[in-house]
Amino acid sequence: MSIKRALVSVSDKQGIVDFCRELSALGVEIISTGGTSTLLAKEGVPVIGISDVTGFPEIMDGRVKTLHPAVHSGLLAVRDNEEHTRQMKELGLDYIDLVVVNLYPFAETIAKPDVSYEEAIENIDIGGPTMLRSAAKNHAFVSVVVDANDYATVLEEVRAGGDTTLETRKRLAAKVFRHTAAYDALISDYLANVTGEPLPERYTVTYEKIQDLRYGENPHQKAAFYGKPLAALDTLTAAEQLHGKELSYNNINDANAALQIVKEFEEPAVVAVKHMNPCGVGVGESVYEAYQKAYNADPTSIFGGIVAANRIIDADTANLLKDIFLEIVLAPGFTEEALEILTKKKNLRLLKIGNLSTASARKSSFVVTSIDGGMVVQESDVHSVNPDDLQVVTDRKPTEEELKQLLFGWKVVKHVKSNAIVLAADDMTVGVGAGQMNRVGAAKIAIEQAGEKSKGAVLASDAFFPMGDTLEMAAKAGITAVIQPGGSIKDEESIKVANEYGIAMVFTGVRHFKH
């Protein structure tokens, strides 16, 4: 076999003129449609219009042009099937040996902030996926290219042997079906959102590979990093790496955890994360002050951690950051002086994240978690407590300063693995108890970490207290105020203990389990 006829119809025309010129020089006849045909003719590449092949005009603004037996017979005919061959000859049809197609830019269209529903629907490609699927199904005989990165391989093999190898055709066909599946998934997701069905009877997601990773959580596990199409600029998948080694699987998870926490704050904030839990969070008048608080919250655990800031890193802050070993620093930007300081650390990864705001932290999305044999899907936890919604359940109300620290702690505990307890004072965490099998254990860890700093601190709990023992422990440690969801059948026991010790306690009515 050899490639004699190619059908070319592309929306993204990058590299297509040179590719077709090379094919034509190798004796391949080029059939094309619409704008692609016009471009090739303008650039002096010999081209046959699709209507000359089908004997039928392009109609309905180009909606119907390649949906024709003359096209799909040429693509689907099994070349070593005598009946197929007889029918092709009887009907005067010719084979098509190569299809080069990429699709209407649906993703780019719906990414426009002012896109209308009608415009989105008009950019759903019909003929393109149909040709791709026909050619990919018949890859035993037909080569199909959907990615401009494969032009060079096809040309090389055609020059060498007149056709692509079966191995290459299989690989190209597999890429086509991945491509069309992703295209349909994006359309499905768009329409599900339009029709108010975010959790439909079939849930299809698509992601694009950003990079291969050296390994996963451990060296014996394979891993790769994928991003969702149209990801927001303030997500890790859209981050720009300015310096340092490639990200690892664990780096990505930790950095994402840090990013989600720092988005909770409007004021300058810095978050330090280890193993997806915050080890230090601080807010201040400047990023410099916020970092000092985050560092002092736990100077031991921050070593080898991830630091996220919601303000541009300046030189003064960079000089503090350089003094310890960190895996990643991520921020909306870095001053030139800060970059000069931090890039002297060869392996430190610097990530520039798009415009960070609390609004993005409150934008609902869906979280997909794989399980053995399936997955579970839920809305992301974007709840933000309104101070006016808090219910004071104790005799003593929290002071203005206590309320400020309670709200700070509540923002942090939301992102700590359950069971979770956070102690806060002076706009910083002073103790974090994470991932414990019981709430008393989490409180004990947080209080032990805080030490003397627990005196006068406030406590945030991600879920209610099933009994009064956690309040007893908090009171003995000198904690003065508590924020928790409430809702336990033994709330009155906790309220009684709080009143006995003069602790102010507020209920949010919302819990923040994080598994």
XYZ file of N, CA, C and O in Angstrom, residues 45 133 180 385 405 455 463 471:
32
model
N -0.305 25.233 -3.091
C -0.348 23.777 -2.934
C -1.500 23.242 -3.779
O -2.648 23.673 -3.602
N -13.283 9.261 13.182
C -13.676 7.946 13.674
C -13.684 6.905 12.554
O -13.284 5.753 12.760
N -11.406 12.462 20.317
C -12.846 12.636 20.131
C -13.607 12.382 21.432
O -14.620 13.026 21.699
N -18.231 30.984 56.397
C -19.134 31.378 57.472
C -19.298 32.898 57.518
O -18.346 33.656 57.302
N -10.087 35.839 65.828
C -9.234 34.644 65.806
C -10.053 33.375 65.534
O -9.568 32.439 64.880
N -2.346 29.276 75.979
C -2.980 30.167 76.949
C -3.455 31.435 76.245
O -2.657 32.179 75.680
N -15.651 19.466 63.354
C -16.945 18.823 63.600
C -17.293 18.969 65.077
O -16.482 19.442 65.883
N -13.511 19.886 75.590
C -13.618 21.203 76.246
C -12.870 21.225 77.581
O -12.236 22.226 77.937
